[in-house]
PDB file of C-alpha atoms in Angstrom:
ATOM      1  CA  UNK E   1      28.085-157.776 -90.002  1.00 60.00           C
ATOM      2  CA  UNK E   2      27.064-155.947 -92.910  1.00 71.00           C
ATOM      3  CA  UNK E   3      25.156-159.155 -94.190  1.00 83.00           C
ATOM      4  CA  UNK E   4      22.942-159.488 -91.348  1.00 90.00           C
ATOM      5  CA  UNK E   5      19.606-159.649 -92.136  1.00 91.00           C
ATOM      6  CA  UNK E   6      17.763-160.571 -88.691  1.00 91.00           C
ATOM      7  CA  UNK E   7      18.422-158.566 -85.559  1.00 90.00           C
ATOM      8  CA  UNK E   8      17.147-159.683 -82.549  1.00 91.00           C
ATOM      9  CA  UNK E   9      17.452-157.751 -79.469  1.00 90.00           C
ATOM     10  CA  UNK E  10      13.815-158.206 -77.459  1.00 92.00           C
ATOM     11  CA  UNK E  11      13.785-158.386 -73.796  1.00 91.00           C
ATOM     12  CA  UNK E  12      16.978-156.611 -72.471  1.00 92.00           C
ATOM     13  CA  UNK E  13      18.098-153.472 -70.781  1.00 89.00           C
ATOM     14  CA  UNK E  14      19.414-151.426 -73.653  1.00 88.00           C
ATOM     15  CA  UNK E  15      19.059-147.747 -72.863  1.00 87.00           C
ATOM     16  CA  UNK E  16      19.392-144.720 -74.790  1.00 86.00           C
ATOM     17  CA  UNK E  17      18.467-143.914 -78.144  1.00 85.00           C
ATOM     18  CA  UNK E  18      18.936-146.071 -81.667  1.00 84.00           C
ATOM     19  CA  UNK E  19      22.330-145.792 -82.848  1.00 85.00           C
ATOM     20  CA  UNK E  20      22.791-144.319 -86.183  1.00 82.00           C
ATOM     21  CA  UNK E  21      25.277-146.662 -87.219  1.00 85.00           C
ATOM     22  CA  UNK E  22      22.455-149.203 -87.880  1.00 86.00           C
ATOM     23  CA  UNK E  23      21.967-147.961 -91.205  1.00 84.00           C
ATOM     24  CA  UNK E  24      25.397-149.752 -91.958  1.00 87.00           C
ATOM     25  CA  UNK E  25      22.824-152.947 -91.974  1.00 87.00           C
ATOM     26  CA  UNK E  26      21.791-152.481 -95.255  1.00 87.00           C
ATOM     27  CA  UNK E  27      20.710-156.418 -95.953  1.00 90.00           C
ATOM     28  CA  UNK E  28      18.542-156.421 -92.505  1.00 90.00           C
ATOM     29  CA  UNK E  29      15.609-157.923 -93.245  1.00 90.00           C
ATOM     30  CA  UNK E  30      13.987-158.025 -89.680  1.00 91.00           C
ATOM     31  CA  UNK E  31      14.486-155.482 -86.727  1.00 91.00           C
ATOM     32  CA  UNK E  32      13.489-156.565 -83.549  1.00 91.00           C
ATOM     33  CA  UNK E  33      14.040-154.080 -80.117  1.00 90.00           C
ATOM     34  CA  UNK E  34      10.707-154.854 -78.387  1.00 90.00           C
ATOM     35  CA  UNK E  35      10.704-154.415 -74.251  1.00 91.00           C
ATOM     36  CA  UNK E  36      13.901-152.922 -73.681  1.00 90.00           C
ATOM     37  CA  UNK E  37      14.486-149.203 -72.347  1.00 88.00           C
ATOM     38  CA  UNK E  38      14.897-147.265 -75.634  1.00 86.00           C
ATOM     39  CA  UNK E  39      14.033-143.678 -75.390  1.00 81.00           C
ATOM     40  CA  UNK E  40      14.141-140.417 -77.330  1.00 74.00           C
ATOM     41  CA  UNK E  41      12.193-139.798 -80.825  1.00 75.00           C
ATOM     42  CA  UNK E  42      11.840-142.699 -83.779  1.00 73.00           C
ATOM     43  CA  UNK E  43      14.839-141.938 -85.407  1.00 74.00           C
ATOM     44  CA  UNK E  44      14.821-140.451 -89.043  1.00 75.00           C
ATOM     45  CA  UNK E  45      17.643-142.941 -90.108  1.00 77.00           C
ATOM     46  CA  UNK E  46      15.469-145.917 -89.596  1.00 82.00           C
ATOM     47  CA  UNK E  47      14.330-145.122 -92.903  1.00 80.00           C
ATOM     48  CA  UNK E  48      17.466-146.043 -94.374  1.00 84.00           C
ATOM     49  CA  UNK E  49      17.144-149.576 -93.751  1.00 86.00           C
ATOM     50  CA  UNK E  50      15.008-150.062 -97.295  1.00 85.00           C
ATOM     51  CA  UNK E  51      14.972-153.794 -97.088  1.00 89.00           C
ATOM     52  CA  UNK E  52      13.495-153.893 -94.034  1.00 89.00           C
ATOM     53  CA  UNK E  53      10.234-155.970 -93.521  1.00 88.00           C
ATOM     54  CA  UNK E  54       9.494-156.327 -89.739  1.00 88.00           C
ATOM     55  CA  UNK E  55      10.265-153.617 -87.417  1.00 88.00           C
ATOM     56  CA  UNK E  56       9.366-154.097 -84.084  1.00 89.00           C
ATOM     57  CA  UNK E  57       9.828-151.233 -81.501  1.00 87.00           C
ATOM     58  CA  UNK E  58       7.447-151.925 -78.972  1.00 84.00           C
ATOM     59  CA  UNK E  59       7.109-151.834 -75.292  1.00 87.00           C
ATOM     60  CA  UNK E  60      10.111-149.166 -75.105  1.00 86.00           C
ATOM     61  CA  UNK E  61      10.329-145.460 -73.643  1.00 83.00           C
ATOM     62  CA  UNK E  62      10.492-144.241 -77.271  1.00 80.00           C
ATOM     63  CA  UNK E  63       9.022-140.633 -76.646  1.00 72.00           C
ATOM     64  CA  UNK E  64       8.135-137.006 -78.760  1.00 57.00           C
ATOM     65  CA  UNK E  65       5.744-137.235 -82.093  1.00 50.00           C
ATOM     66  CA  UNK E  66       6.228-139.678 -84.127  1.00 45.00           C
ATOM     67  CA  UNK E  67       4.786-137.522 -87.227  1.00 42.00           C
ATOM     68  CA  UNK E  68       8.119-135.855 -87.584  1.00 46.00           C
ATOM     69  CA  UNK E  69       9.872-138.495 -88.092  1.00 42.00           C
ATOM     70  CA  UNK E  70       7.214-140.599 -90.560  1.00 41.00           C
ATOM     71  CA  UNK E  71       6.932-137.712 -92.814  1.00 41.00           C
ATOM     72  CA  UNK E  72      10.736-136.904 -93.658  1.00 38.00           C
ATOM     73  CA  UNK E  73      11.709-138.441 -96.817  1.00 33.00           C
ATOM     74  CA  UNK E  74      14.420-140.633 -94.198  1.00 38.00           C
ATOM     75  CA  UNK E  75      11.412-142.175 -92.650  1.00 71.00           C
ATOM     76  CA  UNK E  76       9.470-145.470 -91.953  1.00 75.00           C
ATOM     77  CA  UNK E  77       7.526-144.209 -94.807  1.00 74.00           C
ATOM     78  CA  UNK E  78      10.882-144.868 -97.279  1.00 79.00           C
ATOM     79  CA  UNK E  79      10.500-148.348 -96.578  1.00 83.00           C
ATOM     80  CA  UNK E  80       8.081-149.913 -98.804  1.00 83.00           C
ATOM     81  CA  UNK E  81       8.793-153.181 -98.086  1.00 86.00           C
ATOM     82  CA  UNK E  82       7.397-153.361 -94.374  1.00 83.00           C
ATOM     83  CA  UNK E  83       4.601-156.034 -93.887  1.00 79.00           C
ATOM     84  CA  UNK E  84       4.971-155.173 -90.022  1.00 81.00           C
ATOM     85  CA  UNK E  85       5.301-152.524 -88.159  1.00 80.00           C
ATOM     86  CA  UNK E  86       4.974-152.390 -83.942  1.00 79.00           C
ATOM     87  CA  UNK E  87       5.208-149.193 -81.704  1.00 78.00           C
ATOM     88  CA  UNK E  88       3.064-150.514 -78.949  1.00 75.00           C
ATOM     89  CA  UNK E  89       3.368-149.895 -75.775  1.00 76.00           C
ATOM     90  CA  UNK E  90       5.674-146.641 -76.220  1.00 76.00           C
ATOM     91  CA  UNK E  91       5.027-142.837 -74.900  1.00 73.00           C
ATOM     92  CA  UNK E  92       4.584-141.905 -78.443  1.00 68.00           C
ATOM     93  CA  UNK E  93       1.858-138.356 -79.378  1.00 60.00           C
ATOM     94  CA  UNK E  94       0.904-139.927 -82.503  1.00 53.00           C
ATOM     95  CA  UNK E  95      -0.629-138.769 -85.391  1.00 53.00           C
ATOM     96  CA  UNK E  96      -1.298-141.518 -87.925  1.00 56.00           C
ATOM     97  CA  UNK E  97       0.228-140.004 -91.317  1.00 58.00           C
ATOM     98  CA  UNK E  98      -2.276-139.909 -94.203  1.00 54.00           C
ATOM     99  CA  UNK E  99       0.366-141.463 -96.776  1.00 61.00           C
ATOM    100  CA  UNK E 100       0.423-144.782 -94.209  1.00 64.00           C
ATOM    101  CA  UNK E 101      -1.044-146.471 -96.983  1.00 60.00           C
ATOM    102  CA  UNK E 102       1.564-145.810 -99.642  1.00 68.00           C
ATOM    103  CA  UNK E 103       3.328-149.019 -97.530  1.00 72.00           C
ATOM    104  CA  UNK E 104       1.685-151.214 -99.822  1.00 70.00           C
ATOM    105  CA  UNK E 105       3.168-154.268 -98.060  1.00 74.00           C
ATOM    106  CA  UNK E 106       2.148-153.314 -94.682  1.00 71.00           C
ATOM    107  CA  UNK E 107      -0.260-156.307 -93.055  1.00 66.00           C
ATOM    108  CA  UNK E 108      -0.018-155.464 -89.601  1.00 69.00           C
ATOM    109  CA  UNK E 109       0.334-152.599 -87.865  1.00 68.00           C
ATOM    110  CA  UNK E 110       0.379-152.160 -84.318  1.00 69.00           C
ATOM    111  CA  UNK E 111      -0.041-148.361 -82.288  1.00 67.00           C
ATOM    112  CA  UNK E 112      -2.196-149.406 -79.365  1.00 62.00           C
ATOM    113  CA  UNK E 113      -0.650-147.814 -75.645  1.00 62.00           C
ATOM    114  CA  UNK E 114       0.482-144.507 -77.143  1.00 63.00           C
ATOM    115  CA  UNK E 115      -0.839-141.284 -76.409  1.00 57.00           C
ATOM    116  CA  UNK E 116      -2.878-139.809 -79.168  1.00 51.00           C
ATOM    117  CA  UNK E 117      -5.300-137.475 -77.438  1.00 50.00           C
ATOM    118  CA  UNK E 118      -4.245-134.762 -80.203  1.00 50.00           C
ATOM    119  CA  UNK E 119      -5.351-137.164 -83.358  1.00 52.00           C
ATOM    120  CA  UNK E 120      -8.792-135.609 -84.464  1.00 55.00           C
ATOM    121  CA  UNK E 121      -8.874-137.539 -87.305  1.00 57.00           C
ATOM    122  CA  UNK E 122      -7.858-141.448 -87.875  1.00 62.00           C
ATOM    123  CA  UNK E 123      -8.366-143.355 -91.231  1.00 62.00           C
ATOM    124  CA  UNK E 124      -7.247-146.897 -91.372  1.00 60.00           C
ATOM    125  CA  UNK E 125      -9.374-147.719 -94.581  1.00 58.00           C
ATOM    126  CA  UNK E 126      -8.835-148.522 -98.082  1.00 55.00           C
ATOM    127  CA  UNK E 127      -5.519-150.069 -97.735  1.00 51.00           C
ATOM    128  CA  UNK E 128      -3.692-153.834 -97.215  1.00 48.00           C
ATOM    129  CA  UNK E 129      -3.774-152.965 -92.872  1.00 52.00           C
ATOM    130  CA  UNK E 130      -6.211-155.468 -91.643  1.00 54.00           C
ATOM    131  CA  UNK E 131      -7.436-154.702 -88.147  1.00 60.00           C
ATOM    132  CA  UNK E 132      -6.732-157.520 -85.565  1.00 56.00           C
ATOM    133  CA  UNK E 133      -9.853-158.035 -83.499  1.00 57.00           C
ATOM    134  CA  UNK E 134      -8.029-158.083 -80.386  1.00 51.00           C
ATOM    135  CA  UNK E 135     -10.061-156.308 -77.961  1.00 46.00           C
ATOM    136  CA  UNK E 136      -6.613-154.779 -76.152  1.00 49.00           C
ATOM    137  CA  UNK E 137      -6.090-153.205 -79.215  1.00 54.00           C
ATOM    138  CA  UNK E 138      -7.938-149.736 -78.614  1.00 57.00           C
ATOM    139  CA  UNK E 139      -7.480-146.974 -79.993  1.00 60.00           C
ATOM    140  CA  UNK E 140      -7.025-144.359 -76.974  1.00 57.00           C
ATOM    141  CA  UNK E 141      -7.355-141.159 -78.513  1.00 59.00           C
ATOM    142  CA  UNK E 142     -11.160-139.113 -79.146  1.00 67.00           C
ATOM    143  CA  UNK E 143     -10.929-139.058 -82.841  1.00 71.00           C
ATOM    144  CA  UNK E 144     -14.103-136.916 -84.301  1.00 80.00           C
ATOM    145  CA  UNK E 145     -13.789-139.246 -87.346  1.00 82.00           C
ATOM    146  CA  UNK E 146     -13.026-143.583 -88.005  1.00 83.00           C
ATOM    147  CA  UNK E 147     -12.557-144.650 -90.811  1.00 82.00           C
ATOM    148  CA  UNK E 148     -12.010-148.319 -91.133  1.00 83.00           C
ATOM    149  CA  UNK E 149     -13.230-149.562 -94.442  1.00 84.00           C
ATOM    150  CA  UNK E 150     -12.074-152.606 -95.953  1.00 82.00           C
ATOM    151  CA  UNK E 151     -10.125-153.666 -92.377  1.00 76.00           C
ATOM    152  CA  UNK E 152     -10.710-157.127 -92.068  1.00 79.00           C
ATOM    153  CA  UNK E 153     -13.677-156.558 -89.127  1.00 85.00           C
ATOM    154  CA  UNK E 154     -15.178-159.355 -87.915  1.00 86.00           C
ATOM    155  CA  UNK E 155     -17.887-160.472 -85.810  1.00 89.00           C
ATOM    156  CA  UNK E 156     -19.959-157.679 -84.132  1.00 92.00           C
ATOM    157  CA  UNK E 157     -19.738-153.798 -84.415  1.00 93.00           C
ATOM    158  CA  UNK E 158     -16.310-153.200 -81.755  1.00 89.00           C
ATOM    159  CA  UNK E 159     -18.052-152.046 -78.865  1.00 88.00           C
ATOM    160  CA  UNK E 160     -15.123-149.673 -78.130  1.00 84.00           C
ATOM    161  CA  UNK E 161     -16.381-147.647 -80.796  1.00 89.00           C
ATOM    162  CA  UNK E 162     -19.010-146.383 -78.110  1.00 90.00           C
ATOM    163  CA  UNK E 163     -16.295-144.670 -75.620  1.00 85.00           C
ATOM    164  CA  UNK E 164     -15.614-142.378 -78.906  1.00 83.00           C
ATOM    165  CA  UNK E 165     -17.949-139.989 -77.468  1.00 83.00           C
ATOM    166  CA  UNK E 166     -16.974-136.925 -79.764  1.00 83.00           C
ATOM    167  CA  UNK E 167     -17.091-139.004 -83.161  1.00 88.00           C
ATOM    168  CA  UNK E 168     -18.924-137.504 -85.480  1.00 90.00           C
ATOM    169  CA  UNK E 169     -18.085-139.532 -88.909  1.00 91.00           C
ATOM    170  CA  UNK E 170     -17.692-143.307 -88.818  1.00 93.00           C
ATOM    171  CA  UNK E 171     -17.215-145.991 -92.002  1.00 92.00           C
ATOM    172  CA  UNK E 172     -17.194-149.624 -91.193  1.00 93.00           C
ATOM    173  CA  UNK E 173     -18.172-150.774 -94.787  1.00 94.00           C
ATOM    174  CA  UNK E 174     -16.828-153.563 -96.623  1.00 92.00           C
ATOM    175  CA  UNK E 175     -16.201-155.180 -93.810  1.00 92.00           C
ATOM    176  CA  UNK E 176     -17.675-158.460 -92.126  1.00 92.00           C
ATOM    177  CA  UNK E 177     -19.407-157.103 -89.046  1.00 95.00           C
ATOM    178  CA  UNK E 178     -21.933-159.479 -88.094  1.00 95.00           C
ATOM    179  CA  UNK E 179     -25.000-158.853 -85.700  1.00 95.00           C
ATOM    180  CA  UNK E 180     -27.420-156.521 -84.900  1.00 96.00           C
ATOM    181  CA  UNK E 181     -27.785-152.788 -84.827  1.00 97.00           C
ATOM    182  CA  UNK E 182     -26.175-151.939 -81.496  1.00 96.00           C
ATOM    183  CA  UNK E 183     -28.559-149.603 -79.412  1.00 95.00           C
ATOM    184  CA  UNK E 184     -25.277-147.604 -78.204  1.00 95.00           C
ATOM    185  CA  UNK E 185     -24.511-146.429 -81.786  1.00 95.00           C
ATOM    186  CA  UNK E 186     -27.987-145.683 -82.097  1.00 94.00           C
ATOM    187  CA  UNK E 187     -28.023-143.010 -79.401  1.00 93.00           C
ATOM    188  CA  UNK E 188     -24.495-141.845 -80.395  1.00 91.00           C
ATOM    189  CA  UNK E 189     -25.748-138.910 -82.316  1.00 86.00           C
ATOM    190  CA  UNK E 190     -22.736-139.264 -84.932  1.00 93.00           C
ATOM    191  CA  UNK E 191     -23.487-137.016 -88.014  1.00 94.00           C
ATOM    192  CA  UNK E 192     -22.286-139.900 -90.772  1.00 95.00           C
ATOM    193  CA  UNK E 193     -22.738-143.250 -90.394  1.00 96.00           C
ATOM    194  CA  UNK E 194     -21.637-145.907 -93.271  1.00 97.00           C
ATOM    195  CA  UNK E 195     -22.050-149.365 -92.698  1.00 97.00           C
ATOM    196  CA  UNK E 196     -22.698-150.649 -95.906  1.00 97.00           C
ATOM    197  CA  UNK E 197     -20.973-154.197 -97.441  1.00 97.00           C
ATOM    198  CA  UNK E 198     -21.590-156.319 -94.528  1.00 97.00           C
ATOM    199  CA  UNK E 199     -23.573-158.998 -93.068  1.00 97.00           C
ATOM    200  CA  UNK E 200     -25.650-157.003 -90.177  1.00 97.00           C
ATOM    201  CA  UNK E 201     -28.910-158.034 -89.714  1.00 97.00           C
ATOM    202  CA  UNK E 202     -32.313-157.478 -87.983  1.00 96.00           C
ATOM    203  CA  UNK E 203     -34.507-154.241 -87.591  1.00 95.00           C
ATOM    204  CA  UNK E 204     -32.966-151.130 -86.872  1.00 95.00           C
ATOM    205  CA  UNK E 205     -33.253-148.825 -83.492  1.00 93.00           C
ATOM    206  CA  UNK E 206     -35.941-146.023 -83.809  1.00 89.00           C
ATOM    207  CA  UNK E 207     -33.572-143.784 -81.691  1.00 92.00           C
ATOM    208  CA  UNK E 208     -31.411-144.084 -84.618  1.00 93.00           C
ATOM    209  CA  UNK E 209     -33.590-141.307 -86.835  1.00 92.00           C
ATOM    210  CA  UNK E 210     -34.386-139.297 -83.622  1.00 91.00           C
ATOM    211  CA  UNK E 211     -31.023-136.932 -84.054  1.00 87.00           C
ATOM    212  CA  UNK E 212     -30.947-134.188 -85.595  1.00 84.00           C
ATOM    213  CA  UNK E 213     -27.678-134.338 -86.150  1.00 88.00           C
ATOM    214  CA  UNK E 214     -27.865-137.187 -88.814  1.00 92.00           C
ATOM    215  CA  UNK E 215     -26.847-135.986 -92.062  1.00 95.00           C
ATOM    216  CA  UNK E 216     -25.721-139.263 -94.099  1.00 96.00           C
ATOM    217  CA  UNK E 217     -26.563-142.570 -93.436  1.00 96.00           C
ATOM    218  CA  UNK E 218     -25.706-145.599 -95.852  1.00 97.00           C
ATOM    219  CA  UNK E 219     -26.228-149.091 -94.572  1.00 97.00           C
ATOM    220  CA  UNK E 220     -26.619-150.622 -98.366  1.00 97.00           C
ATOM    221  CA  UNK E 221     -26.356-154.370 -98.983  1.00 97.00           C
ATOM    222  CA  UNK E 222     -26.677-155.741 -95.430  1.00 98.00           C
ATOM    223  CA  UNK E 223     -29.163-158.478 -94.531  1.00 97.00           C
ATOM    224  CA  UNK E 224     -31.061-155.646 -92.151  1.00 97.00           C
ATOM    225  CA  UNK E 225     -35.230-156.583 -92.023  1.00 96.00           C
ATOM    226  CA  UNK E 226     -38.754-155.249 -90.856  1.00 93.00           C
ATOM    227  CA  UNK E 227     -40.617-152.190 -91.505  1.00 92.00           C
ATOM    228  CA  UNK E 228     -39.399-148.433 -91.445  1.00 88.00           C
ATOM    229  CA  UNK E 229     -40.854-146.778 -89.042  1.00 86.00           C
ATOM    230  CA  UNK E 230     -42.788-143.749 -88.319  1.00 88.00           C
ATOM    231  CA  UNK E 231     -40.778-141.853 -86.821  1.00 91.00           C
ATOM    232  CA  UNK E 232     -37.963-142.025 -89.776  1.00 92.00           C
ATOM    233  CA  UNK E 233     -39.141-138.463 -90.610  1.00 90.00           C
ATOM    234  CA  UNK E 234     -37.678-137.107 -87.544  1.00 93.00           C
ATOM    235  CA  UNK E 235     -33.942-137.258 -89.168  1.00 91.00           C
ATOM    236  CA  UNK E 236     -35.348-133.766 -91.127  1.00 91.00           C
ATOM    237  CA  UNK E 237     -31.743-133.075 -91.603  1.00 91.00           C
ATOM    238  CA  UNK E 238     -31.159-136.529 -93.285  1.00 93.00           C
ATOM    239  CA  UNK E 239     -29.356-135.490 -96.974  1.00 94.00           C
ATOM    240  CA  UNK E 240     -28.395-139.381 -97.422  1.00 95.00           C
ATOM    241  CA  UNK E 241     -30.231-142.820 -96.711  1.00 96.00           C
ATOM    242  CA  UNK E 242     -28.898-145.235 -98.506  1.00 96.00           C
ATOM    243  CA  UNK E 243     -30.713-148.361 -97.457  1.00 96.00           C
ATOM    244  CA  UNK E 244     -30.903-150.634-100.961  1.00 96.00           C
ATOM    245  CA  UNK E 245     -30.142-154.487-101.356  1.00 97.00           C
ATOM    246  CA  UNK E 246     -31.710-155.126 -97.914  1.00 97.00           C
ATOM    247  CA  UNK E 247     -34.801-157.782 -96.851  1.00 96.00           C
ATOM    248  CA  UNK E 248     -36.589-154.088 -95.346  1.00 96.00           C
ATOM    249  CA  UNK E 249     -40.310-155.048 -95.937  1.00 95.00           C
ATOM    250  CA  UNK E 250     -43.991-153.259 -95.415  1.00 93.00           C
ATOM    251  CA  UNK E 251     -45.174-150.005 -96.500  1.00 91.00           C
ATOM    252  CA  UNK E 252     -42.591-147.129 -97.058  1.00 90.00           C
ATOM    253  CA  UNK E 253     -43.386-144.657 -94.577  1.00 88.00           C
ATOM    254  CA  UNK E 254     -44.995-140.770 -95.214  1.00 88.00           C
ATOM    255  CA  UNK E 255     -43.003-139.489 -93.086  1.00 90.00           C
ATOM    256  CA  UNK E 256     -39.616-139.577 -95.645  1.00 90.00           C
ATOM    257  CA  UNK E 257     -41.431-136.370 -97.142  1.00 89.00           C
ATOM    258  CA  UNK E 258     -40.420-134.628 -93.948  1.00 89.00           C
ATOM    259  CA  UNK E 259     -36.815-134.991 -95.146  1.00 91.00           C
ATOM    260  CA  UNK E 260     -36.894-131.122 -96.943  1.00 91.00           C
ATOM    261  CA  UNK E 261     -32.679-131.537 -97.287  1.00 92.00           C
ATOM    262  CA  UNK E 262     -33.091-134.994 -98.760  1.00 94.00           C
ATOM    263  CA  UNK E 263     -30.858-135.541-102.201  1.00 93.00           C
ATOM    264  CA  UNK E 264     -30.239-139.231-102.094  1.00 95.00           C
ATOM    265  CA  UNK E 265     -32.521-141.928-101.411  1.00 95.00           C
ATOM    266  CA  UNK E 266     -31.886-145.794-102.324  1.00 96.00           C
ATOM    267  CA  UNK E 267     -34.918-148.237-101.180  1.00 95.00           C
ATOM    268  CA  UNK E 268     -34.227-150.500-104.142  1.00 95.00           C
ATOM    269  CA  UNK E 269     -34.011-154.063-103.913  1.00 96.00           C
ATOM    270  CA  UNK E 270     -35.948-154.988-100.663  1.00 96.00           C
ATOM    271  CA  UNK E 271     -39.385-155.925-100.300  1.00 94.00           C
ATOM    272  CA  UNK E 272     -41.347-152.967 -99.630  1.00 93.00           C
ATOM    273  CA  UNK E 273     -44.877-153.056-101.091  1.00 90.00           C
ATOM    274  CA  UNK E 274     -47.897-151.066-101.315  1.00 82.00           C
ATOM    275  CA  UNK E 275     -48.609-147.447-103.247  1.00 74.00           C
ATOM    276  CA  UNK E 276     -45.566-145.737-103.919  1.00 64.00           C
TER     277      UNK E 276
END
């Protein structure tokens, strides 16, 4: 047994907790215990199985934070050569661990059904984890910032997005997002908003520079269009408007000058005209 290198368990009625004695596996290559009736914590000595590359754990009763286990040196962080990684469908109070990305590997990883009403903060971004577009696949906590940068996103902004009522910071760039300027985000009133390095397109909402609490926004190299208008100025608390490599056109409007906290400003490389 000490050779295996694929166990497959899924769909039974084991009970209890993970043995310990599965670290005797040291070749396993591929853990699967999805939809049986595991409960207790993520067990620290999962993170002795170094070889592993798929662990699947979903649809269980696997309970407690999950933090407590990821960030002990015996963790799923120890083993860096996971490309997937499923905890759906538990009764898991995540928090997402900052070092997620050190799992260089990692191409899919799967958290949705949990409980994570606790996780203020969730960063996906800058790593190999590409989102899958699946619109199950929510996340179900009230984060007050998203970051999902470089994630693989597709198609339109996720609409899900707007049930994220307390966000405050979101980054979408270098993505693919496709479409127009939702009117929902618009009215959002987040504080930072980075869309830049994708493909979004059309005029933008003239709610959108009607909050005051706007303090950065950066939608850079898009294929956004039409005229800025008037009422631009009203974003007076607007340190950050990154709006270059655009097809923006017509007259730049007075009413920037309004902006007294302005530091940044990029209009280059659109087709404004007129006198500057």
């Amino acid at each position: 047994m000490t050779k295996l290198v694929q166990l497959l368990l899924r769909s039974n009625n084991f009970f209890g907790e993970i043995p310990s004695s599965i670290v005797n596996l040291k070749e396993l290559r591929t853990l699967d215990l999805g939809y049986n009736l595991l409960s207790m914590e993520v067990p620290t000595h999962i993170g002795n199985l170094s070889r592993l590359t798929a662990l699947d754990l979903s649809n269980n009763k696997l309970t407690s934070r999950i933090s407590s286990s990821i960030e002990n040196l015996s963790s799923i962080l120890n083993l860096k050569e996971l490309k997937t990684l499923n905890l759906r469908h538990n009764v898991l109070s995540m928090e997402i661990p900052i070092h997620i990305g050190d799992l260089f590997h990692l191409t899919t990883l799967d958290l949705s059904n949990n409980n994570t009403n606790g996780l203020e903060d969730l960063f996906l971004g800058e790593n190999n984890l590409i989102w899958n577009n699946n619109a199950n696949i929510v996340p179900t906590c009230m984060p007050l910032q998203l970051s999902m940068k470089s994630c693989g996103l597709k198609a339109e902004i996720p609409y899900w997005i707007s049930m994220h009522k307390t966000l405050k910071f979101l980054d979408l760039s270098e993505n693919q997002l496709e479409g127009m300027f939702p009117q929902w985000l618009a009215d959002m009133e987040v504080g930072v908003l980075i869309l830049s390095d994708n493909s979004l397109m059309g005029s933008l909402p003239s709610s959108l520079f009607d909050s005051q609490n706007l303090a950065v926004i950066s939608l850079a190299q898009n294929n956004f269009s039409g005229e800025l208008l008037d009422n631009i100025g009203n974003a007076t608390g607007l340190e950050i408007l990154m709006l270059g490599r655009n097809k923006f056109s017509g007259k730049v409007s007075e009413s920037i000058s309004k902006m007294v906290f302005l530091r940044m400003l990029d209009l280059s490389s659109n087709r404004f005209y007129g006198n500057t």
